[in-house]
Each structure stands twice: as C-alpha cells, then as structure tokens.
C-alpha cells in the first residue's frame, strides 16, 4: 500500500469512518472536511497520523494540514475510499454558511471561493510570464517566435481573468456562470470605446476586477428574482434575456462607474500608503502583521486588491511586502535549529525549510514557530524589517504566485535584486529576533502533540 493510501485510510478512520464524512476537498496545503458528527472525531489520534502537520477547525470546517504535494494525493485517495467526488462542496458550503453567518466572514468565504480556483493558473502563467520577461531583458532566448509563444502562454490567464472571475462570482452567488461571464465580457469588450453616455466615451475595462465582481453578483441576484416570478412556459427564454438586458444597462450606467470609483480609490490609497512618505512604516506594519492575518483568514480579502492593482498599474506593490512573512519564518526556524537540543524539532525543520524557502509556509508555522510561541513573534519581526525595505524600494510583482524565491520571477526585472535583498533582510532579522527572544526548548516526545500558540510560551 502506498504512503498516501495509508495516510488517507488513517485519516478517515480517525474522522469516525467514511459514513461520518459529508464532503472533502483540498487547497494547496490543507484537506478540508465537513463531518456529520464532530463528536465522533478522534482529534488527538488525527494529529498523530503520519504526515499531518496540524488540525484546525474553522467556521464548521475541519482543516487537516498536510503540506503541498502530499495533500492533493491524500485527498484523491480519501475521495475514492469514501466514495464522494473530490471538490464537490455544495453541502460543505451550506453547512459552513449556516454555522458562520456573520456577513464579514461570509464575504471572505465568497471571495476565497471565487479566487482560489484561479490560483493554479495564476501561478503557472505568472511564472512563465516572469521567466519570459527576465529572459527578454538579458537576451537569454534569441528566438523571437519562441518568446512570443511563451508570452502567449503566460499572459492568457491575465487576458481572460475577468471572464473567469465573472463566471466564478455568478456561481458563488447562485446565478448562471455563463451570464456572469457575459457581464464580465461587457466590461472588457472593445466595443465600449464606441459607446457614449453623457457625451463621454466609455472606458474599456474601467474598474477591472471590482466592476466584474459587482456586475456579476448583481446579475446573479437579478436572475434568481426573475426566475422566481417568470411563468414556466417562458422562463427558459425570458430569464436570460431579461437578465442580460437589465444587468447590461445597469452595468454601463451605474455598476461599472461605481466599480471604477472604488478601484481608483483602492489604487490611490495603496500607492499613497506604500510609495508615499510613510511607506517604510506602512511596509513594516503590513509585513509584520501578515502572519496573524493569514491565521484569521482575513488575508483572503486582499486577493481582489492584488488583481486590481495589477490590472490598473501593471504591478501589485503589496505582494512583495507581504511575501516577507514567509522569509521571517525561515530566519526564525534557523535560529530555533541552532539553539534547540531536540532531535525531533531539528528533523521537522530540516524537512520543512526548503519548502518554506520556496513559498509554502504552513510546515514551519504549525510545526515549529507557532507551537513554540516566541519564535512566531521573531518571525513577524523579521518579516517587518524586510517589508520596510520592499516598501522603501517600491518593489512590484507583475503577477500572483507563491512567495519566497519563486516570486522573484514575477518581480519587475529591474527590481529583482531589491526583492532578493528584502528576503535576506527578513532571514537575518528573523534569526536575530528569535535568537534573542529565545524559547522553551521542548522535550522530544512533546513535539508531536504541540500546544496552541501562546505569548507566554
């Protein structure tokens, strides 16, 4: 039996058996489960399953952190064993929404559901585009045809991202994905430039992602209300017709201008905060507080802001700053490795450090710095210094992707060196802060059953 099958079977057993699992899906590092009866779950045994880094319960959803690569394989094996479709999360969404009805939390979950499916394309396309930009700058590839093809592969996700977001938004709000895509297409259609409202020509793509989110959500609400009131004999024809017409006019006259106003305000606020006189302080605070933000799930609300900045200015100057959070973890973990006498803790760090350098922070967060307490604070301090430097140099990323070293491929070519220096600053500052703060060195047998984060640790 493969390791992945063994892990999947062990997890299912500790979840209370396959009959106790309602739905199962996964993201980049976590197996996300909804159970019928949470009292049947053996949490302590689940934490001790081979490969499990951490077990969390958030808003009614059980999150089993396994790390990148392993999680997708275990998820596949678990779905086969249980006999349910992987990623079919309608029941899990309904149950989570019922338990987690605060408007703000529901908004964050909706944002995550809209943008998480795009992450593989954003990472793959962004890396291709970043590598192509670097290769062009330094003349590494002489074949212009090859460069054009690589640029095509990398840029396609960003060219049609608005349509995908429109479809995902409509799906999330209970509408028809196709109609959401059509509303997004209206916003980006070149024909807009030939249309005048109030004597002024409309601007193609004005408001970008923000306008798409507003228009697609409105169209979904409108479609559901029209369908409820439409006689069955004409519903199939009338609902999409009226939805497109009404939502289309509403988009041109109201929703796109509103989205444009919000997008402009966001862009200006971010630029003033980071590129202005107080930019270094802003970068210090943003990077230093990003890890706690991730743990609360609030970071999900930043995704549309990143995308909007990229569409409106060509880069997001937020992402390089926030990426320093992972670098602070690396420095903190190295300090722990140097000071600890625990062989198990050293083994965890040795097995996780490369993955974190490459942009996946959960193994160190949940396996090392968070359980120990003070090293987590040291990591945040290290991140803050790196973030201040990134803000000082106004480093921008041309796409979204995982942080760490791989993000360098997405940085503006003339500022890659500043991004690398920022990482090194965070490594060093995280190491020094953690070394000075110290920590209570755990006994080896305590490592597997680590305690929750405490400022007194």
Tab-separated table of C-alpha atoms in Angstrom:
chain	number	residue	atom	x	y	z
A	1	UNK	CA	0.000	0.000	0.000
A	2	UNK	CA	1.312	3.481	-0.883
A	3	UNK	CA	2.007	6.031	1.828
A	4	UNK	CA	-0.782	8.295	0.509
A	5	UNK	CA	-3.358	5.478	0.749
A	6	UNK	CA	-2.202	4.602	4.247
A	7	UNK	CA	-2.481	8.242	5.371
A	8	UNK	CA	-5.924	8.587	3.761
A	9	UNK	CA	-7.222	5.450	5.486
A	10	UNK	CA	-5.820	6.565	8.837
A	11	UNK	CA	-7.428	9.992	8.497
A	12	UNK	CA	-10.802	8.500	7.548
A	13	UNK	CA	-10.632	6.123	10.491
A	14	UNK	CA	-9.940	8.941	12.972
A	15	UNK	CA	-12.685	11.065	11.384
A	16	UNK	CA	-15.164	8.449	12.567
A	17	UNK	CA	-15.314	6.363	9.407
A	18	UNK	CA	-16.369	7.214	5.881
A	19	UNK	CA	-20.022	7.371	6.915
A	20	UNK	CA	-19.174	10.400	9.082
A	21	UNK	CA	-17.690	12.410	6.193
A	22	UNK	CA	-20.135	14.661	4.332
A	23	UNK	CA	-17.721	16.297	1.907
A	24	UNK	CA	-13.998	16.551	1.257
A	25	UNK	CA	-11.886	18.934	-0.789
A	26	UNK	CA	-8.401	20.449	-0.646
A	27	UNK	CA	-6.450	23.618	-1.284
A	28	UNK	CA	-2.664	23.897	-1.737
A	29	UNK	CA	-1.786	22.618	1.740
A	30	UNK	CA	-4.992	21.604	3.556
A	31	UNK	CA	-7.504	18.788	3.440
A	32	UNK	CA	-10.887	20.429	4.111
A	33	UNK	CA	-13.579	18.199	5.589
A	34	UNK	CA	-17.165	18.515	6.755
A	35	UNK	CA	-18.306	15.805	9.196
A	36	UNK	CA	-21.802	14.760	10.208
A	37	UNK	CA	-20.897	14.352	13.865
A	38	UNK	CA	-17.781	16.079	15.170
A	39	UNK	CA	-18.020	14.213	18.476
A	40	UNK	CA	-17.053	11.031	16.621
A	41	UNK	CA	-13.706	12.526	15.520
A	42	UNK	CA	-10.621	11.425	17.460
A	43	UNK	CA	-8.715	14.715	17.316
A	44	UNK	CA	-5.696	13.560	19.296
A	45	UNK	CA	-5.210	10.464	17.122
A	46	UNK	CA	-5.791	12.543	13.976
A	47	UNK	CA	-2.955	14.895	14.946
A	48	UNK	CA	-0.615	11.908	15.265
A	49	UNK	CA	-1.324	10.441	11.817
A	50	UNK	CA	1.802	10.265	9.654
A	51	UNK	CA	2.108	13.395	7.508
A	52	UNK	CA	-0.374	15.523	9.484
A	53	UNK	CA	1.210	18.840	10.452
A	54	UNK	CA	-1.740	20.456	12.216
A	55	UNK	CA	-5.504	20.079	12.671
A	56	UNK	CA	-7.738	23.163	12.818
A	57	UNK	CA	-11.473	23.715	12.910
A	58	UNK	CA	-12.623	26.997	11.407
A	59	UNK	CA	-16.245	28.030	10.998
A	60	UNK	CA	-17.502	24.451	10.960
A	61	UNK	CA	-14.834	23.219	8.536
A	62	UNK	CA	-12.167	20.763	9.682
A	63	UNK	CA	-8.787	21.616	8.149
A	64	UNK	CA	-6.084	18.939	8.167
A	65	UNK	CA	-2.773	20.499	7.165
A	66	UNK	CA	-0.593	18.069	5.199
A	67	UNK	CA	1.536	20.421	3.102
A	68	UNK	CA	1.913	20.879	-0.673
A	69	UNK	CA	2.012	17.862	-2.968
A	70	UNK	CA	1.030	15.332	-0.320
A	71	UNK	CA	-2.365	16.938	0.327
A	72	UNK	CA	-3.624	16.547	-3.242
A	73	UNK	CA	-2.601	12.873	-3.354
A	74	UNK	CA	-4.175	12.096	0.019
A	75	UNK	CA	-7.334	13.988	-0.988
A	76	UNK	CA	-7.626	11.861	-4.121
A	77	UNK	CA	-7.191	8.623	-2.196
A	78	UNK	CA	-9.632	9.732	0.512
A	79	UNK	CA	-12.329	10.657	-2.004
A	80	UNK	CA	-12.020	7.196	-3.623
A	81	UNK	CA	-12.200	5.468	-0.248
A	82	UNK	CA	-15.226	7.468	0.901
A	83	UNK	CA	-16.945	7.294	-2.473
A	84	UNK	CA	-17.640	11.010	-2.948
A	85	UNK	CA	-16.473	13.404	-5.622
A	86	UNK	CA	-13.415	15.423	-4.632
A	87	UNK	CA	-14.146	19.139	-4.565
A	88	UNK	CA	-17.916	18.711	-4.688
A	89	UNK	CA	-18.506	21.080	-1.803
A	90	UNK	CA	-22.156	22.148	-2.050
A	91	UNK	CA	-23.061	20.503	1.261
A	92	UNK	CA	-19.947	21.768	2.977
A	93	UNK	CA	-20.691	25.334	1.839
A	94	UNK	CA	-24.272	25.168	3.072
A	95	UNK	CA	-23.243	23.824	6.462
A	96	UNK	CA	-20.400	26.311	6.870
A	97	UNK	CA	-22.626	29.216	5.907
A	98	UNK	CA	-25.211	28.076	8.451
A	99	UNK	CA	-22.622	27.970	11.232
A	100	UNK	CA	-20.744	31.050	10.097
A	101	UNK	CA	-23.395	33.595	9.268
A	102	UNK	CA	-21.637	36.853	10.147
A	103	UNK	CA	-21.678	38.992	6.982
A	104	UNK	CA	-17.944	39.691	7.090
A	105	UNK	CA	-16.940	36.022	7.393
A	106	UNK	CA	-19.364	35.045	4.647
A	107	UNK	CA	-17.903	37.757	2.408
A	108	UNK	CA	-14.382	36.428	2.966
A	109	UNK	CA	-15.534	32.887	2.162
A	110	UNK	CA	-17.204	34.065	-1.015
A	111	UNK	CA	-14.040	35.897	-2.077
A	112	UNK	CA	-11.993	32.757	-1.404
A	113	UNK	CA	-14.411	30.585	-3.404
A	114	UNK	CA	-14.190	32.999	-6.344
A	115	UNK	CA	-10.414	33.352	-6.481
A	116	UNK	CA	-8.945	30.074	-5.145
A	117	UNK	CA	-9.865	28.127	-8.342
A	118	UNK	CA	-7.740	30.618	-10.309
A	119	UNK	CA	-4.585	30.125	-8.240
A	120	UNK	CA	-3.021	27.268	-10.298
A	121	UNK	CA	-3.409	29.300	-13.489
A	122	UNK	CA	-2.104	32.469	-11.861
A	123	UNK	CA	0.955	30.677	-10.505
A	124	UNK	CA	1.722	28.797	-13.732
A	125	UNK	CA	1.015	31.692	-16.081
A	126	UNK	CA	2.693	34.209	-13.816
A	127	UNK	CA	5.897	32.195	-13.558
A	128	UNK	CA	6.043	31.671	-17.332
A	129	UNK	CA	5.500	35.381	-17.910
A	130	UNK	CA	8.066	36.341	-15.288
A	131	UNK	CA	10.717	33.995	-16.664
A	132	UNK	CA	9.990	35.248	-20.197
A	133	UNK	CA	10.402	38.871	-19.082
A	134	UNK	CA	13.749	38.094	-17.453
A	135	UNK	CA	14.892	36.096	-20.496
A	136	UNK	CA	13.961	39.002	-22.765
A	137	UNK	CA	15.763	41.568	-20.618
A	138	UNK	CA	19.008	39.586	-20.507
A	139	UNK	CA	18.755	38.194	-24.075
A	140	UNK	CA	18.795	34.580	-22.917
A	141	UNK	CA	16.496	33.464	-25.756
A	142	UNK	CA	17.223	34.652	-29.285
A	143	UNK	CA	14.238	33.009	-30.995
A	144	UNK	CA	11.543	35.740	-31.120
A	145	UNK	CA	8.898	33.221	-32.135
A	146	UNK	CA	9.593	31.142	-29.036
A	147	UNK	CA	9.457	34.263	-26.865
A	148	UNK	CA	6.105	35.190	-28.401
A	149	UNK	CA	4.711	31.725	-27.670
A	150	UNK	CA	5.953	31.813	-24.069
A	151	UNK	CA	4.448	35.274	-23.629
A	152	UNK	CA	1.152	33.942	-25.025
A	153	UNK	CA	1.135	31.029	-22.582
A	154	UNK	CA	1.916	33.268	-19.627
A	155	UNK	CA	-0.382	36.195	-20.391
A	156	UNK	CA	-3.550	34.294	-21.336
A	157	UNK	CA	-4.717	33.872	-17.713
A	158	UNK	CA	-4.459	37.629	-17.183
A	159	UNK	CA	-6.127	38.451	-20.511
A	160	UNK	CA	-9.238	36.395	-19.743
A	161	UNK	CA	-9.123	36.561	-15.950
A	162	UNK	CA	-12.089	38.930	-15.836
A	163	UNK	CA	-14.320	36.429	-17.649
A	164	UNK	CA	-13.281	33.628	-15.274
A	165	UNK	CA	-13.926	35.813	-12.230
A	166	UNK	CA	-17.333	36.773	-13.616
A	167	UNK	CA	-18.266	33.114	-14.033
A	168	UNK	CA	-16.965	32.144	-10.570
A	169	UNK	CA	-18.787	35.091	-8.983
A	170	UNK	CA	-22.092	34.144	-10.585
A	171	UNK	CA	-21.655	30.538	-9.476
A	172	UNK	CA	-20.860	31.601	-5.917
A	173	UNK	CA	-23.927	33.866	-5.724
A	174	UNK	CA	-26.253	31.227	-7.133
A	175	UNK	CA	-26.512	32.512	-10.699
A	176	UNK	CA	-25.605	31.052	-14.084
A	177	UNK	CA	-21.823	31.144	-14.637
A	178	UNK	CA	-22.330	31.904	-18.335
A	179	UNK	CA	-24.313	35.048	-17.552
A	180	UNK	CA	-21.645	36.155	-15.089
A	181	UNK	CA	-19.054	35.663	-17.812
A	182	UNK	CA	-21.141	37.713	-20.250
A	183	UNK	CA	-21.370	40.634	-17.812
A	184	UNK	CA	-17.596	40.492	-17.344
A	185	UNK	CA	-17.203	40.362	-21.125
A	186	UNK	CA	-19.302	43.515	-21.473
A	187	UNK	CA	-16.921	45.366	-19.170
A	188	UNK	CA	-13.868	44.318	-21.217
A	189	UNK	CA	-15.426	44.437	-24.704
A	190	UNK	CA	-13.543	46.828	-27.044
A	191	UNK	CA	-16.925	47.969	-28.431
A	192	UNK	CA	-17.337	50.001	-25.212
A	193	UNK	CA	-14.991	52.616	-26.649
A	194	UNK	CA	-17.567	53.371	-29.379
A	195	UNK	CA	-20.399	53.985	-26.887
A	196	UNK	CA	-21.032	57.391	-25.319
A	197	UNK	CA	-23.019	58.094	-22.169
A	198	UNK	CA	-23.493	61.713	-21.182
A	199	UNK	CA	-21.278	62.789	-24.045
A	200	UNK	CA	-18.278	60.789	-22.841
A	201	UNK	CA	-16.983	57.565	-24.373
A	202	UNK	CA	-16.938	54.570	-22.042
A	203	UNK	CA	-13.589	53.203	-20.926
A	204	UNK	CA	-12.867	49.550	-21.729
A	205	UNK	CA	-12.156	47.613	-18.550
A	206	UNK	CA	-12.817	50.529	-16.205
A	207	UNK	CA	-12.993	49.285	-12.633
A	208	UNK	CA	-11.441	45.971	-13.651
A	209	UNK	CA	-11.980	43.127	-11.206
A	210	UNK	CA	-14.043	45.282	-8.835
A	211	UNK	CA	-16.555	46.138	-11.568
A	212	UNK	CA	-16.763	42.473	-12.589
A	213	UNK	CA	-17.476	41.344	-9.014
A	214	UNK	CA	-20.245	43.936	-8.594
A	215	UNK	CA	-21.838	43.334	-12.009
A	216	UNK	CA	-21.765	39.524	-11.808
A	217	UNK	CA	-23.143	39.494	-8.257
A	218	UNK	CA	-25.957	41.848	-9.295
A	219	UNK	CA	-26.741	39.741	-12.365
A	220	UNK	CA	-26.975	36.616	-10.178
A	221	UNK	CA	-29.376	38.315	-7.778
A	222	UNK	CA	-31.432	39.617	-10.699
A	223	UNK	CA	-31.525	36.231	-12.450
A	224	UNK	CA	-32.799	34.439	-9.335
A	225	UNK	CA	-35.523	37.012	-8.766
A	226	UNK	CA	-36.657	36.990	-12.401
A	227	UNK	CA	-36.747	33.186	-12.468
A	228	UNK	CA	-38.950	33.045	-9.355
A	229	UNK	CA	-41.540	35.323	-10.927
A	230	UNK	CA	-41.487	34.031	-14.504
A	231	UNK	CA	-44.139	31.562	-15.768
A	232	UNK	CA	-42.671	28.134	-16.540
A	233	UNK	CA	-43.763	28.338	-20.177
A	234	UNK	CA	-41.418	31.227	-20.975
A	235	UNK	CA	-38.879	31.042	-18.143
A	236	UNK	CA	-36.159	29.385	-20.226
A	237	UNK	CA	-36.266	32.194	-22.815
A	238	UNK	CA	-37.202	35.192	-20.719
A	239	UNK	CA	-34.867	34.824	-17.722
A	240	UNK	CA	-31.513	35.025	-19.546
A	241	UNK	CA	-32.867	37.648	-21.961
A	242	UNK	CA	-34.068	39.997	-19.231
A	243	UNK	CA	-31.029	39.323	-17.034
A	244	UNK	CA	-28.568	40.322	-19.754
A	245	UNK	CA	-30.587	43.378	-20.822
A	246	UNK	CA	-31.302	44.770	-17.359
A	247	UNK	CA	-27.905	43.879	-15.845
A	248	UNK	CA	-26.157	45.089	-19.011
A	249	UNK	CA	-27.706	48.558	-18.875
A	250	UNK	CA	-27.211	48.702	-15.092
A	251	UNK	CA	-23.541	47.855	-15.591
A	252	UNK	CA	-22.925	50.577	-18.176
A	253	UNK	CA	-24.839	53.321	-16.378
A	254	UNK	CA	-24.216	52.518	-12.700
A	255	UNK	CA	-22.161	49.452	-11.758
A	256	UNK	CA	-19.055	49.974	-13.901
A	257	UNK	CA	-18.733	53.664	-12.886
A	258	UNK	CA	-19.138	52.572	-9.257
A	259	UNK	CA	-16.517	49.847	-9.694
A	260	UNK	CA	-14.218	52.360	-11.363
A	261	UNK	CA	-14.568	54.764	-8.439
A	262	UNK	CA	-13.801	52.015	-5.885
A	263	UNK	CA	-10.873	50.656	-7.921
A	264	UNK	CA	-9.361	54.127	-8.327
A	265	UNK	CA	-9.729	54.743	-4.593
A	266	UNK	CA	-8.023	51.441	-3.742
A	267	UNK	CA	-5.166	52.095	-6.158
A	268	UNK	CA	-4.621	55.604	-4.845
A	269	UNK	CA	-4.793	54.520	-1.199
A	270	UNK	CA	-2.264	51.717	-1.688
A	271	UNK	CA	0.098	53.909	-3.711
A	272	UNK	CA	-0.001	56.743	-1.175
A	273	UNK	CA	0.396	54.345	1.773
A	274	UNK	CA	3.364	52.435	0.350
A	275	UNK	CA	5.018	54.778	-2.165
A	276	UNK	CA	4.421	57.901	-0.046
A	277	UNK	CA	6.461	59.417	2.770
A	278	UNK	CA	5.234	56.889	5.340
A	279	UNK	CA	5.841	53.932	3.015
A	280	UNK	CA	8.615	52.351	5.082
A	281	UNK	CA	6.454	52.405	8.209
A	282	UNK	CA	3.497	51.007	6.260
A	283	UNK	CA	5.637	48.184	4.836
A	284	UNK	CA	6.951	47.401	8.328
A	285	UNK	CA	3.420	47.109	9.780
A	286	UNK	CA	1.903	45.204	6.836
A	287	UNK	CA	4.639	42.559	6.684
A	288	UNK	CA	4.877	42.253	10.457
A	289	UNK	CA	1.167	41.614	10.917
A	290	UNK	CA	0.553	39.453	7.854
A	291	UNK	CA	1.113	36.067	9.537
A	292	UNK	CA	-1.575	36.706	12.183
A	293	UNK	CA	-3.794	37.978	9.357
A	294	UNK	CA	-3.335	34.681	7.497
A	295	UNK	CA	-4.253	32.700	10.597
A	296	UNK	CA	-7.561	34.585	10.916
A	297	UNK	CA	-8.355	34.146	7.210
A	298	UNK	CA	-8.539	37.914	6.648
A	299	UNK	CA	-5.781	37.738	4.019
A	300	UNK	CA	-8.353	36.328	1.577
A	301	UNK	CA	-9.792	39.805	1.216
A	302	UNK	CA	-6.515	41.023	-0.297
A	303	UNK	CA	-6.695	38.840	-3.421
A	304	UNK	CA	-9.019	41.110	-5.437
A	305	UNK	CA	-6.913	44.102	-4.370
A	306	UNK	CA	-3.763	42.443	-5.761
A	307	UNK	CA	-5.529	41.646	-9.017
A	308	UNK	CA	-6.993	45.116	-9.314
A	309	UNK	CA	-3.581	46.726	-8.778
A	310	UNK	CA	-2.058	44.507	-11.466
A	311	UNK	CA	-4.803	45.400	-13.939
A	312	UNK	CA	-4.717	49.125	-13.234
A	313	UNK	CA	-0.993	49.765	-12.662
A	314	UNK	CA	0.697	46.670	-14.108
A	315	UNK	CA	2.059	45.516	-10.725
A	316	UNK	CA	0.985	44.871	-7.147
A	317	UNK	CA	3.303	46.581	-4.685
A	318	UNK	CA	1.542	44.826	-1.818
A	319	UNK	CA	2.590	41.266	-2.649
A	320	UNK	CA	6.389	41.648	-2.289
A	321	UNK	CA	5.877	43.282	1.113
A	322	UNK	CA	3.584	40.525	2.365
A	323	UNK	CA	5.881	37.841	0.937
A	324	UNK	CA	8.429	38.805	3.588
A	325	UNK	CA	6.274	36.990	6.168
A	326	UNK	CA	7.495	33.641	4.870
A	327	UNK	CA	11.097	34.826	4.867
A	328	UNK	CA	10.816	35.812	8.528
A	329	UNK	CA	9.701	32.230	9.223
A	330	UNK	CA	12.858	30.910	7.599
A	331	UNK	CA	15.121	33.074	9.775
A	332	UNK	CA	13.200	32.163	12.916
A	333	UNK	CA	13.360	28.439	12.109
A	334	UNK	CA	17.121	28.576	11.545
A	335	UNK	CA	17.536	30.245	14.954
A	336	UNK	CA	15.455	27.502	16.557
A	337	UNK	CA	17.545	24.868	14.753
A	338	UNK	CA	20.748	26.413	16.108
A	339	UNK	CA	19.517	26.643	19.712
A	340	UNK	CA	17.360	23.548	20.195
A	341	UNK	CA	18.647	20.259	21.555
A	342	UNK	CA	15.572	18.391	20.364
A	343	UNK	CA	16.358	15.927	17.595
A	344	UNK	CA	12.695	15.737	16.564
A	345	UNK	CA	12.425	19.511	16.249
A	346	UNK	CA	15.597	19.627	14.184
A	347	UNK	CA	14.167	16.905	11.938
A	348	UNK	CA	10.945	18.884	11.398
A	349	UNK	CA	12.934	21.985	10.433
A	350	UNK	CA	15.222	20.026	8.108
A	351	UNK	CA	12.189	18.560	6.327
A	352	UNK	CA	10.349	21.890	6.050
A	353	UNK	CA	12.907	24.635	5.477
A	354	UNK	CA	13.322	24.140	1.722
A	355	UNK	CA	9.557	24.079	1.142
A	356	UNK	CA	9.190	27.368	3.060
A	357	UNK	CA	12.050	28.997	1.149
A	358	UNK	CA	10.086	28.041	-1.965
A	359	UNK	CA	6.986	29.799	-0.674
A	360	UNK	CA	4.831	27.361	1.367
A	361	UNK	CA	4.902	28.477	5.000
A	362	UNK	CA	2.497	26.135	6.814
A	363	UNK	CA	5.014	23.403	7.747
A	364	UNK	CA	7.138	25.819	9.767
A	365	UNK	CA	4.239	27.894	11.090
A	366	UNK	CA	2.290	24.966	12.516
A	367	UNK	CA	5.182	22.618	13.124
A	368	UNK	CA	7.754	24.965	14.689
A	369	UNK	CA	7.251	28.693	15.307
A	370	UNK	CA	3.579	28.794	16.314
A	371	UNK	CA	3.722	25.980	18.913
A	372	UNK	CA	6.890	27.478	20.428
A	373	UNK	CA	5.352	30.954	20.688
A	374	UNK	CA	8.259	33.395	20.814
A	375	UNK	CA	9.785	32.232	17.504
A	376	UNK	CA	6.480	33.169	15.865
A	377	UNK	CA	6.924	36.701	17.189
A	378	UNK	CA	10.536	36.644	15.986
A	379	UNK	CA	9.356	35.632	12.518
A	380	UNK	CA	6.905	38.558	12.459
A	381	UNK	CA	9.695	40.958	13.468
A	382	UNK	CA	11.934	39.599	10.710
A	383	UNK	CA	9.132	39.988	8.186
A	384	UNK	CA	8.560	43.585	9.281
A	385	UNK	CA	12.139	44.650	8.504
A	386	UNK	CA	12.054	43.001	5.094
A	387	UNK	CA	8.672	44.580	4.347
A	388	UNK	CA	10.020	48.022	5.236
A	389	UNK	CA	12.826	47.574	2.703
A	390	UNK	CA	10.446	46.387	-0.039
A	391	UNK	CA	8.286	49.484	0.560
A	392	UNK	CA	11.345	51.737	0.504
A	393	UNK	CA	12.270	50.436	-2.958
A	394	UNK	CA	8.594	50.232	-4.113
A	395	UNK	CA	9.082	46.691	-5.424
A	396	UNK	CA	6.193	45.439	-7.575
A	397	UNK	CA	5.091	41.996	-8.774
A	398	UNK	CA	3.587	41.591	-12.242
A	399	UNK	CA	1.506	38.584	-11.272
A	400	UNK	CA	0.331	36.480	-8.355
A	401	UNK	CA	2.089	33.369	-7.165
A	402	UNK	CA	3.626	31.697	-4.150
A	403	UNK	CA	6.080	33.800	-2.152
A	404	UNK	CA	9.696	33.051	-1.337
A	405	UNK	CA	12.335	32.623	-4.030
A	406	UNK	CA	9.857	31.691	-6.840
A	407	UNK	CA	8.162	35.095	-6.593
A	408	UNK	CA	11.368	36.674	-7.878
A	409	UNK	CA	10.370	35.529	-11.373
A	410	UNK	CA	7.277	37.763	-11.176
A	411	UNK	CA	9.051	40.863	-9.892
A	412	UNK	CA	9.787	43.771	-12.248
A	413	UNK	CA	13.149	42.824	-13.807
A	414	UNK	CA	14.926	45.995	-12.671
A	415	UNK	CA	13.864	45.382	-9.052
A	416	UNK	CA	14.506	41.662	-8.643
A	417	UNK	CA	17.721	42.425	-6.764
A	418	UNK	CA	15.780	44.530	-4.233
A	419	UNK	CA	13.292	41.712	-3.692
A	420	UNK	CA	16.147	39.263	-3.013
A	421	UNK	CA	17.785	41.742	-0.604
A	422	UNK	CA	14.444	42.061	1.214
A	423	UNK	CA	14.289	38.275	1.631
A	424	UNK	CA	17.814	38.226	3.044
A	425	UNK	CA	16.965	41.058	5.452
A	426	UNK	CA	13.953	39.098	6.696
A	427	UNK	CA	16.038	35.920	7.058
A	428	UNK	CA	18.651	37.746	9.145
A	429	UNK	CA	16.216	39.850	11.200
A	430	UNK	CA	14.007	36.818	11.884
A	431	UNK	CA	17.073	34.853	13.023
A	432	UNK	CA	18.360	37.608	15.315
A	433	UNK	CA	14.938	38.389	16.826
A	434	UNK	CA	14.205	34.726	17.542
A	435	UNK	CA	17.689	34.053	18.897
A	436	UNK	CA	17.373	36.972	21.313
A	437	UNK	CA	13.771	36.225	22.329
A	438	UNK	CA	14.579	32.589	22.980
A	439	UNK	CA	12.044	29.820	23.584
A	440	UNK	CA	11.308	26.930	25.891
A	441	UNK	CA	13.112	24.001	24.320
A	442	UNK	CA	10.630	21.104	24.166
A	443	UNK	CA	11.266	17.514	25.118
A	444	UNK	CA	11.237	15.246	22.035
A	445	UNK	CA	8.093	13.344	22.958
A	446	UNK	CA	6.200	16.636	23.279
A	447	UNK	CA	6.867	17.679	19.694
A	448	UNK	CA	4.128	15.638	18.027
A	449	UNK	CA	1.451	16.989	20.357
A	450	UNK	CA	2.352	20.676	20.284
A	451	UNK	CA	0.284	23.204	22.195
A	452	UNK	CA	-1.577	26.156	20.706
A	453	UNK	CA	0.201	29.473	20.322
A	454	UNK	CA	0.762	31.487	23.489
A	455	UNK	CA	2.558	34.769	24.025
A	456	UNK	CA	3.838	33.336	27.293
A	457	UNK	CA	5.472	30.360	25.614
